[in-house]
Coordinates of N, CA and C in Angstrom, one line a residue:
Chain A
N138 N 77.1 119.0 91.3 CA 78.3 118.6 91.9 C 79.5 118.8 91.0
A139 N 80.4 119.7 91.3 CA 81.6 119.9 90.5 C 82.7 118.9 90.7
G140 N 82.6 118.1 91.8 CA 83.7 117.1 92.0 C 84.9 117.8 92.6
V141 N 86.1 117.6 91.9 CA 87.3 118.2 92.3 C 87.7 119.2 91.3
T142 N 87.9 120.4 91.7 CA 88.3 121.5 90.8 C 89.7 122.0 91.1
Q143 N 90.4 122.4 90.1 CA 91.7 122.9 90.3 C 91.9 124.3 89.5
T144 N 92.6 125.2 90.1 CA 93.0 126.4 89.4 C 94.4 126.7 89.7
P145 N 95.2 127.3 88.7 CA 94.7 127.5 87.4 C 94.9 126.2 86.5
K146 N 94.5 126.3 85.3 CA 94.6 125.1 84.4 C 96.0 125.1 83.8
F147 N 96.6 126.3 83.5 CA 97.9 126.4 82.9 C 98.6 127.5 83.7
Q148 N 100.0 127.4 83.8 CA 100.8 128.4 84.4 C 102.2 128.3 83.9
V149 N 102.8 129.5 83.6 CA 104.2 129.6 83.2 C 104.9 130.4 84.2
L150 N 105.9 129.9 84.8 CA 106.7 130.7 85.8 C 108.1 130.8 85.4
K151 N 108.8 131.8 85.9 CA 110.2 131.9 85.8 C 110.9 131.3 87.0
T152 N 112.1 130.8 86.8 CA 112.8 130.2 88.0 C 112.9 131.2 89.1
G153 N 112.5 130.7 90.3 CA 112.6 131.5 91.5 C 111.2 132.2 91.9
Q154 N 110.3 132.2 91.0 CA 109.0 132.7 91.3 C 108.2 131.8 92.2
S155 N 107.2 132.3 92.9 CA 106.4 131.5 93.7 C 105.0 131.4 93.2
M156 N 104.2 130.4 93.5 CA 102.8 130.4 93.2 C 102.1 129.3 94.0
T157 N 100.8 129.4 94.1 CA 100.0 128.5 94.8 C 99.0 127.9 93.9
L158 N 98.9 126.6 93.9 CA 97.9 125.8 93.2 C 96.7 125.5 94.1
Q159 N 95.5 125.8 93.6 CA 94.3 125.7 94.4 C 93.6 124.4 94.1
C160 N 93.0 123.8 95.1 CA 92.2 122.6 94.9 C 91.0 122.6 95.8
A161 N 89.8 122.3 95.3 CA 88.6 122.2 96.1 C 87.8 121.0 95.7
Q162 N 87.1 120.4 96.7 CA 86.2 119.3 96.4 C 84.9 119.6 97.2
D163 N 83.8 119.2 96.5 CA 82.5 119.4 97.1 C 81.8 118.1 97.5
M164 N 82.6 117.0 97.7 CA 82.0 115.7 98.0 C 82.1 115.3 99.5
N165 N 82.5 116.3 100.3 CA 82.6 116.1 101.7 C 83.6 115.0 102.1
H166 N 84.7 114.9 101.3 CA 85.7 113.9 101.5 C 86.7 114.3 102.6
N167 N 87.1 113.3 103.4 CA 88.1 113.6 104.4 C 89.5 113.8 103.9
S168 N 89.9 112.9 102.9 CA 91.3 112.9 102.5 C 91.5 113.6 101.2
M169 N 92.6 114.4 101.1 CA 92.9 115.0 99.9 C 94.4 114.8 99.6
Y170 N 94.8 114.9 98.3 CA 96.1 114.5 97.8 C 96.6 115.5 96.7
W171 N 97.9 115.6 96.7 CA 98.6 116.3 95.5 C 99.6 115.4 94.9
Y172 N 99.5 115.2 93.6 CA 100.4 114.4 92.8 C 101.1 115.3 91.7
R173 N 102.2 114.8 91.2 CA 102.7 115.3 90.0 C 102.9 114.2 89.0
Q174 N 102.8 114.5 87.7 CA 102.9 113.5 86.7 C 103.8 114.1 85.6
D175 N 105.0 113.5 85.5 CA 105.9 113.9 84.4 C 105.7 113.1 83.2
P176 N 106.1 113.6 82.0 CA 105.7 113.0 80.7 C 106.0 111.5 80.7
G177 N 105.0 110.7 80.3 CA 105.2 109.3 80.1 C 105.3 108.5 81.4
M178 N 105.0 109.1 82.5 CA 105.1 108.4 83.8 C 103.8 108.4 84.6
G179 N 103.9 107.6 85.6 CA 102.7 107.6 86.5 C 102.7 108.8 87.5
L180 N 101.8 108.7 88.4 CA 101.7 109.8 89.4 C 102.6 109.6 90.6
R181 N 103.2 110.6 91.1 CA 104.0 110.5 92.3 C 103.3 111.5 93.3
L182 N 103.2 111.0 94.6 CA 102.5 111.7 95.6 C 103.5 112.7 96.2
I183 N 103.0 114.0 96.3 CA 103.8 115.1 96.8 C 103.5 115.2 98.3
Y184 N 102.2 115.5 98.6 CA 101.7 115.6 100.0 C 100.3 115.1 100.0
Y185 N 99.8 114.7 101.2 CA 98.4 114.4 101.4 C 98.0 114.9 102.7
S186 N 96.6 114.9 102.8 CA 96.0 115.3 104.1 C 94.9 114.3 104.4
A187 N 95.1 113.5 105.4 CA 94.2 112.4 105.7 C 92.9 113.0 106.2
S188 N 93.0 114.1 106.9 CA 91.8 114.7 107.4 C 92.1 116.2 107.7
E189 N 91.0 117.0 107.9 CA 91.2 118.4 108.1 C 92.1 118.6 109.3
G190 N 93.1 119.5 109.1 CA 94.1 119.8 110.2 C 95.3 119.0 110.1
T191 N 95.4 118.0 109.2 CA 96.6 117.2 109.2 C 97.2 117.1 107.8
T192 N 98.5 117.1 107.7 CA 99.2 117.0 106.4 C 100.4 116.1 106.6
D193 N 100.7 115.3 105.5 CA 101.9 114.4 105.6 C 102.6 114.4 104.3
K194 N 103.9 114.2 104.3 CA 104.7 114.1 103.1 C 104.5 112.9 102.4
G195 N 104.6 113.0 101.1 CA 104.5 111.8 100.2 C 105.9 111.4 99.7
E196 N 105.9 111.0 98.5 CA 107.2 110.5 97.9 C 108.1 111.6 97.5
V197 N 107.6 112.7 97.0 CA 108.5 113.8 96.5 C 108.1 115.1 97.0
P198 N 108.2 115.4 98.3 CA 107.8 116.7 98.9 C 108.7 117.9 98.8
N199 N 110.0 117.6 98.5 CA 111.0 118.7 98.5 C 110.6 119.8 97.5
G200 N 110.6 121.1 98.0 CA 110.3 122.2 97.1 C 108.9 122.6 97.2
Y201 N 108.1 121.9 98.0 CA 106.6 122.2 98.0 C 106.2 122.3 99.5
N202 N 105.1 123.1 99.7 CA 104.4 123.2 100.9 C 102.9 123.1 100.7
V203 N 102.1 122.6 101.7 CA 100.7 122.5 101.5 C 100.0 123.1 102.7
S204 N 98.7 123.4 102.4 CA 97.8 123.9 103.5 C 96.5 123.3 103.3
R205 N 96.0 122.6 104.3 CA 94.6 122.2 104.3 C 93.8 123.3 105.0
L206 N 93.2 124.1 104.1 CA 92.6 125.3 104.6 C 91.3 125.0 105.4
N207 N 90.6 124.0 104.9 CA 89.3 123.6 105.6 C 89.0 122.2 105.0
K208 N 87.9 121.6 105.2 CA 87.6 120.3 104.7 C 87.6 120.3 103.2
R209 N 87.2 121.4 102.6 CA 87.0 121.5 101.1 C 88.3 121.7 100.3
E210 N 89.2 122.5 100.9 CA 90.3 123.1 100.2 C 91.7 122.6 100.6
F211 N 92.5 122.3 99.6 CA 93.9 121.9 99.9 C 94.8 122.5 98.8
S212 N 95.7 123.4 99.3 CA 96.5 124.1 98.3 C 97.9 123.6 98.4
L213 N 98.6 123.8 97.2 CA 100.0 123.4 97.1 C 100.8 124.6 96.7
R214 N 101.9 124.9 97.4 CA 102.7 126.1 97.2 C 104.1 125.8 96.7
L215 N 104.5 126.4 95.7 CA 105.9 126.4 95.3 C 106.5 127.7 95.7
E216 N 107.4 127.7 96.6 CA 108.0 128.9 97.2 C 109.0 129.5 96.2
S217 N 109.8 128.7 95.6 CA 110.9 129.2 94.6 C 110.9 128.1 93.5
A218 N 110.2 128.4 92.4 CA 110.0 127.4 91.4 C 111.4 127.1 90.7
A219 N 111.5 125.8 90.3 CA 112.7 125.4 89.6 C 112.3 124.6 88.3
P220 N 113.1 124.6 87.3 CA 112.7 123.9 86.1 C 112.3 122.4 86.3
S221 N 112.9 121.8 87.3 CA 112.6 120.4 87.6 C 111.2 120.2 88.1
Q222 N 110.5 121.3 88.4 CA 109.1 121.3 88.9 C 108.1 121.4 87.7
T223 N 108.6 121.6 86.5 CA 107.8 121.5 85.4 C 107.1 120.2 85.3
S224 N 105.8 120.2 85.3 CA 105.0 118.9 85.4 C 103.5 119.2 85.3
V225 N 102.7 118.2 85.3 CA 101.3 118.4 85.5 C 100.9 117.9 86.9
Y226 N 100.2 118.8 87.6 CA 99.9 118.6 89.0 C 98.4 118.2 89.1
F227 N 98.1 117.1 89.8 CA 96.8 116.7 90.0 C 96.4 116.7 91.5
C228 N 95.2 117.1 91.8 CA 94.7 117.0 93.1 C 93.6 115.9 93.1
A229 N 93.5 115.2 94.2 CA 92.5 114.2 94.3 C 91.9 114.2 95.7
S230 N 90.8 113.5 95.9 CA 90.2 113.4 97.2 C 89.5 112.0 97.3
R231 N 89.3 111.6 98.5 CA 88.5 110.4 98.7 C 87.8 110.3 100.1
A232 N 86.8 109.5 100.1 CA 86.0 109.4 101.4 C 86.7 108.4 102.3
K233 N 86.5 108.6 103.6 CA 87.0 107.7 104.6 C 85.9 106.6 104.8
T234 N 86.3 105.4 104.9 CA 85.4 104.3 105.2 C 85.8 103.8 106.6
S235 N 84.9 102.9 107.0 CA 85.2 102.3 108.3 C 86.3 101.2 108.3
G236 N 86.9 101.0 109.3 CA 87.9 100.0 109.4 C 89.1 100.2 108.5
R237 N 89.6 99.2 107.9 CA 90.8 99.2 107.1 C 90.6 99.4 105.6
F238 N 89.3 99.7 105.2 CA 89.1 99.8 103.8 C 88.9 101.2 103.4
Y239 N 89.4 101.5 102.2 CA 89.3 102.9 101.6 C 88.7 102.8 100.3
N240 N 88.2 103.9 99.8 CA 87.5 103.9 98.5 C 88.4 104.4 97.4
E241 N 87.8 104.7 96.3 CA 88.6 105.2 95.2 C 88.9 106.7 95.3
Q242 N 89.9 107.2 94.6 CA 90.1 108.6 94.6 C 89.5 109.2 93.4
F243 N 89.1 110.5 93.6 CA 88.5 111.3 92.5 C 89.5 112.4 92.2
F244 N 89.8 112.6 90.9 CA 90.8 113.5 90.5 C 90.3 114.7 89.8
G245 N 91.0 115.8 90.0 CA 90.8 117.0 89.3 C 91.3 117.0 87.9
P246 N 91.1 118.0 87.1 CA 91.6 118.0 85.7 C 93.0 118.3 85.5
G247 N 93.7 118.8 86.5 CA 95.1 119.0 86.5 C 95.5 120.5 86.2
T248 N 96.7 120.8 86.6 CA 97.3 122.1 86.3 C 98.6 121.8 85.6
R249 N 98.8 122.4 84.4 CA 100.0 122.2 83.6 C 100.9 123.4 83.9
L250 N 102.0 123.1 84.6 CA 103.0 124.1 85.0 C 104.3 124.0 84.3
T251 N 104.7 125.1 83.7 CA 106.1 125.2 83.1 C 106.9 126.2 83.8
V252 N 108.1 125.8 84.2 CA 109.0 126.7 84.9 C 110.2 126.9 83.9
L253 N 110.4 128.2 83.5 CA 111.5 128.5 82.6 C 112.8 128.8 83.3
Chain B
S184 N 110.0 105.6 94.6 CA 109.9 104.3 93.9 C 108.4 104.0 93.7
Q185 N 108.1 103.2 92.7 CA 106.7 102.9 92.4 C 106.4 101.5 92.9
Q186 N 105.3 101.4 93.5 CA 104.9 100.1 94.1 C 104.4 99.2 92.9
G187 N 103.6 99.8 92.0 CA 103.1 99.0 90.9 C 103.9 99.2 89.7
E188 N 104.1 98.1 88.9 CA 104.7 98.2 87.6 C 103.8 97.5 86.6
E189 N 103.5 98.3 85.6 CA 102.6 97.7 84.6 C 103.4 97.1 83.4
D190 N 102.7 96.1 82.8 CA 103.3 95.4 81.7 C 102.2 95.1 80.7
P191 N 102.3 95.3 79.4 CA 103.4 96.0 78.8 C 103.3 97.6 79.0
Q192 N 104.3 98.3 78.6 CA 104.3 99.7 78.7 C 103.3 100.3 77.6
A193 N 103.2 99.6 76.5 CA 102.4 100.1 75.4 C 101.7 98.9 74.7
L194 N 100.6 99.1 74.2 CA 99.8 98.1 73.6 C 99.0 98.6 72.4
S195 N 99.0 98.0 71.2 CA 98.3 98.5 70.1 C 97.4 97.3 69.6
I196 N 96.1 97.5 69.5 CA 95.2 96.5 69.1 C 94.2 97.0 68.1
Q197 N 93.5 96.1 67.4 CA 92.4 96.5 66.6 C 91.1 96.5 67.4
E198 N 90.2 97.4 66.9 CA 88.9 97.5 67.5 C 88.2 96.1 67.5
G199 N 87.6 95.7 68.6 CA 87.0 94.4 68.8 C 87.9 93.4 69.5
E200 N 89.2 93.6 69.5 CA 90.1 92.7 70.1 C 90.0 92.9 71.6
N201 N 90.6 92.0 72.4 CA 90.7 92.1 73.8 C 92.1 92.7 74.2
A202 N 92.1 93.5 75.2 CA 93.4 94.1 75.7 C 93.7 93.6 77.1
T203 N 94.8 93.1 77.3 CA 95.2 92.6 78.7 C 96.5 93.3 79.1
M204 N 96.5 93.8 80.3 CA 97.6 94.5 80.9 C 97.8 93.9 82.4
N205 N 99.1 93.9 82.8 CA 99.4 93.3 84.1 C 100.0 94.4 85.0
C206 N 99.9 94.1 86.3 CA 100.5 95.0 87.3 C 101.1 94.1 88.4
S207 N 102.4 94.4 88.7 CA 103.0 93.7 89.8 C 103.3 94.7 90.9
Y208 N 103.3 94.3 92.1 CA 103.6 95.2 93.3 C 104.4 94.4 94.3
K209 N 104.9 95.2 95.3 CA 105.9 94.6 96.2 C 105.5 94.3 97.6
T210 N 104.6 95.1 98.2 CA 104.3 94.9 99.6 C 102.8 94.5 99.7
S211 N 102.4 94.2 100.9 CA 101.1 93.8 101.2 C 100.1 94.9 101.0
I212 N 98.9 94.6 100.5 CA 98.0 95.7 100.1 C 96.6 95.4 100.8
N213 N 95.9 96.5 100.9 CA 94.4 96.4 101.3 C 93.6 96.2 100.0
N214 N 93.9 97.0 99.0 CA 93.2 96.9 97.7 C 94.1 97.3 96.6
L215 N 93.7 97.0 95.4 CA 94.4 97.4 94.2 C 93.3 98.1 93.3
Q216 N 93.7 99.2 92.7 CA 92.7 99.9 91.9 C 93.3 100.2 90.5
W217 N 92.4 100.3 89.5 CA 92.8 100.6 88.2 C 92.1 101.9 87.8
Y218 N 92.9 102.7 87.1 CA 92.4 104.0 86.6 C 92.7 104.2 85.1
R219 N 91.9 105.0 84.5 CA 92.1 105.3 83.1 C 92.4 106.8 83.0
Q220 N 93.3 107.2 82.1 CA 93.6 108.6 81.8 C 93.6 108.8 80.3
N221 N 92.7 109.6 79.9 CA 92.7 110.0 78.5 C 93.7 111.2 78.3
S222 N 94.2 111.3 77.1 CA 95.2 112.3 76.9 C 94.9 113.7 77.4
G223 N 95.7 114.2 78.2 CA 95.5 115.6 78.7 C 94.5 115.7 79.7
R224 N 94.0 114.6 80.3 CA 92.9 114.7 81.3 C 93.3 114.1 82.6
G225 N 92.5 114.3 83.6 CA 92.7 113.6 84.9 C 92.4 112.2 84.9
L226 N 92.7 111.5 86.0 CA 92.5 110.0 86.0 C 91.0 109.8 86.5
V227 N 90.5 108.7 85.9 CA 89.1 108.3 86.2 C 89.2 106.8 86.8
H228 N 88.6 106.6 87.9 CA 88.6 105.3 88.5 C 87.8 104.3 87.7
L229 N 88.3 103.1 87.5 CA 87.6 102.1 86.8 C 87.1 101.0 87.7
I230 N 87.9 100.5 88.6 CA 87.5 99.3 89.3 C 88.5 99.1 90.5
L231 N 88.0 98.7 91.6 CA 88.7 98.4 92.9 C 88.5 97.0 93.2
I232 N 89.6 96.3 93.6 CA 89.5 94.9 94.0 C 90.2 94.8 95.4
R233 N 89.6 94.2 96.3 CA 90.1 94.1 97.7 C 91.0 92.9 97.8
S234 N 91.9 92.9 98.8 CA 92.9 91.9 98.9 C 92.3 90.5 99.2
N235 N 91.0 90.4 99.6 CA 90.4 89.1 99.8 C 89.5 88.7 98.6
E236 N 89.6 89.4 97.6 CA 88.9 89.1 96.3 C 89.9 88.6 95.3
R237 N 89.4 87.7 94.4 CA 90.3 87.2 93.4 C 89.9 87.7 92.0
E238 N 88.7 88.0 91.8 CA 88.2 88.5 90.5 C 87.1 89.4 90.6
K239 N 87.0 90.4 89.7 CA 85.9 91.3 89.7 C 85.6 91.8 88.3
H240 N 84.3 92.0 88.1 CA 83.9 92.4 86.7 C 83.1 93.7 86.8
S241 N 83.3 94.5 85.8 CA 82.5 95.8 85.6 C 82.3 96.0 84.2
G242 N 81.2 95.8 83.6 CA 80.9 95.9 82.2 C 81.9 95.1 81.4
R243 N 82.7 95.7 80.5 CA 83.7 95.0 79.7 C 85.0 94.8 80.4
L244 N 85.1 95.2 81.6 CA 86.3 95.1 82.4 C 86.3 93.9 83.3
R245 N 87.5 93.2 83.3 CA 87.6 92.1 84.2 C 89.0 92.2 84.9
V246 N 89.0 92.2 86.2 CA 90.2 92.4 87.0 C 90.5 91.1 87.8
T247 N 91.7 90.6 87.8 CA 92.1 89.5 88.7 C 93.1 90.0 89.7
L248 N 93.2 89.4 90.8 CA 94.2 89.7 91.8 C 94.8 88.4 92.4
D249 N 96.1 88.2 92.3 CA 96.8 87.1 92.9 C 97.7 87.6 94.0
T250 N 97.3 87.6 95.2 CA 98.1 88.2 96.3 C 99.4 87.3 96.6
S251 N 99.3 86.0 96.2 CA 100.5 85.2 96.4 C 101.6 85.6 95.5
K252 N 101.2 86.0 94.3 CA 102.2 86.4 93.3 C 102.4 88.0 93.3
K253 N 101.6 88.7 94.1 CA 101.6 90.1 94.1 C 101.4 90.7 92.7
S254 N 100.4 90.2 92.1 CA 100.1 90.7 90.7 C 98.6 90.8 90.4
S255 N 98.3 91.7 89.5 CA 96.9 91.9 89.0 C 96.9 92.0 87.5
S256 N 95.7 91.7 86.9 CA 95.6 91.9 85.5 C 94.3 92.6 85.2
L257 N 94.3 93.4 84.2 CA 93.1 94.1 83.7 C 92.8 93.7 82.3
L258 N 91.6 93.2 82.1 CA 91.2 92.7 80.7 C 90.1 93.6 80.3
I259 N 90.3 94.2 79.1 CA 89.2 95.0 78.4 C 88.7 94.1 77.3
T260 N 87.5 93.7 77.3 CA 87.0 92.9 76.2 C 86.3 93.7 75.1
A261 N 86.4 93.2 73.9 CA 85.7 93.9 72.7 C 86.1 95.3 72.7
S262 N 87.3 95.7 72.6 CA 87.8 97.0 72.7 C 87.2 97.9 71.7
R263 N 87.1 99.2 72.0 CA 86.6 100.2 71.2 C 87.6 101.4 71.0
A264 N 87.5 102.1 70.0 CA 88.4 103.3 69.8 C 88.4 104.2 71.0
A265 N 87.3 104.3 71.6 CA 87.2 105.2 72.8 C 88.0 104.6 74.0
D266 N 88.4 103.4 74.0 CA 89.2 102.8 75.0 C 90.7 103.2 75.0
T267 N 91.0 103.9 73.9 CA 92.4 104.5 73.7 C 92.7 105.4 74.9
A268 N 93.7 105.1 75.7 CA 94.0 105.8 76.9 C 95.2 105.2 77.6
S269 N 95.7 105.8 78.7 CA 96.7 105.1 79.5 C 95.9 104.5 80.7
Y270 N 96.4 103.4 81.1 CA 95.8 102.7 82.2 C 96.8 102.5 83.3
F271 N 96.4 102.8 84.5 CA 97.3 102.8 85.7 C 96.7 101.9 86.8
C272 N 97.6 101.1 87.4 CA 97.2 100.4 88.6 C 97.7 101.2 89.8
A273 N 97.1 101.1 90.9 CA 97.5 101.8 92.1 C 97.2 100.9 93.3
T274 N 98.1 100.9 94.2 CA 97.9 100.0 95.4 C 97.7 100.8 96.6
D275 N 96.8 100.3 97.4 CA 96.5 100.8 98.8 C 97.3 99.9 99.7
K276 N 98.3 100.4 100.4 CA 99.1 99.5 101.2 C 98.3 99.0 102.5
A277 N 98.8 98.0 103.1 CA 98.1 97.5 104.3 C 98.0 98.6 105.4
A278 N 99.0 99.5 105.5 CA 99.0 100.6 106.5 C 99.1 101.9 105.7
G279 N 98.3 102.8 106.1 CA 98.4 104.2 105.5 C 97.2 104.5 104.7
N280 N 97.1 105.7 104.3 CA 95.9 106.2 103.5 C 96.4 106.9 102.3
K281 N 97.1 106.2 101.5 CA 97.6 106.8 100.2 C 97.8 105.7 99.2
L282 N 97.6 106.1 97.9 CA 97.8 105.2 96.8 C 99.2 105.3 96.2
T283 N 99.8 104.2 95.7 CA 101.0 104.3 95.0 C 100.7 103.8 93.6
F284 N 101.1 104.6 92.6 CA 100.8 104.3 91.2 C 101.9 103.7 90.5
G285 N 101.6 102.9 89.5 CA 102.6 102.4 88.6 C 102.8 103.3 87.4
G286 N 103.6 102.9 86.5 CA 104.0 103.8 85.4 C 103.0 103.8 84.2
G287 N 102.0 102.9 84.2 CA 101.0 102.9 83.3 C 101.2 102.1 82.0
T288 N 100.1 101.7 81.4 CA 100.2 101.0 80.1 C 99.4 101.9 79.1
R289 N 100.0 102.3 78.0 CA 99.4 103.1 77.0 C 98.7 102.2 76.0
V290 N 97.4 102.3 75.8 CA 96.7 101.4 74.9 C 96.2 102.2 73.8
L291 N 96.4 101.7 72.6 CA 95.9 102.4 71.3 C 95.0 101.3 70.7
V292 N 93.7 101.7 70.5 CA 92.8 100.9 69.8 C 92.5 101.5 68.4
K293 N 92.9 100.7 67.4 CA 92.8 101.2 66.1 C 91.4 100.8 65.5
P294 N 90.7 101.8 64.8 CA 89.4 101.5 64.3 C 89.5 100.6 63.0

């Protein structure tokens, strides 16, 4: 079990370039999430997917798009990168439980993105 | 905006001492979770406490939840150098399927 994997681990872009961050999980989880973490701060939710075929905006969605390709994969795209998007990006997933209770999230190792 | 706010922002203790950090939040929750993040790594789940629970233990960790005060605390007993990390609380709101993270407490355990 690899858990949650992310590619690439590091990336440097120039302003205006585009790229896609990939995330995959092998735990058969329904929900997947993309966060960004700026230095010395907590995580902020960019987008999430409660289940295959659905996506919703989080706290900071501007400048990003997502695709829930299948149950395993959830990608994050920067169409025109800006220096303000320099950050560490984390993908996470979690299982759905019955009723109103949810479980913990499992995180990938992160992608360190620098936009010059 | 961040739902959870940790206090203190940073903590430095000697090995063997206890470390306590607090989290306050604003809206009704289903559960509150604590995560650890080692430098340069992803977050690792430590413990989850549901809104109808008041206290939970896991090894050297003790978490309390006071829903009337909208606050939680994480106690690490007999700390070790390996406990050096940032600790984040995260709340699962009463509605929705997403966590909201606080800004974290950076803990340094000196050998």
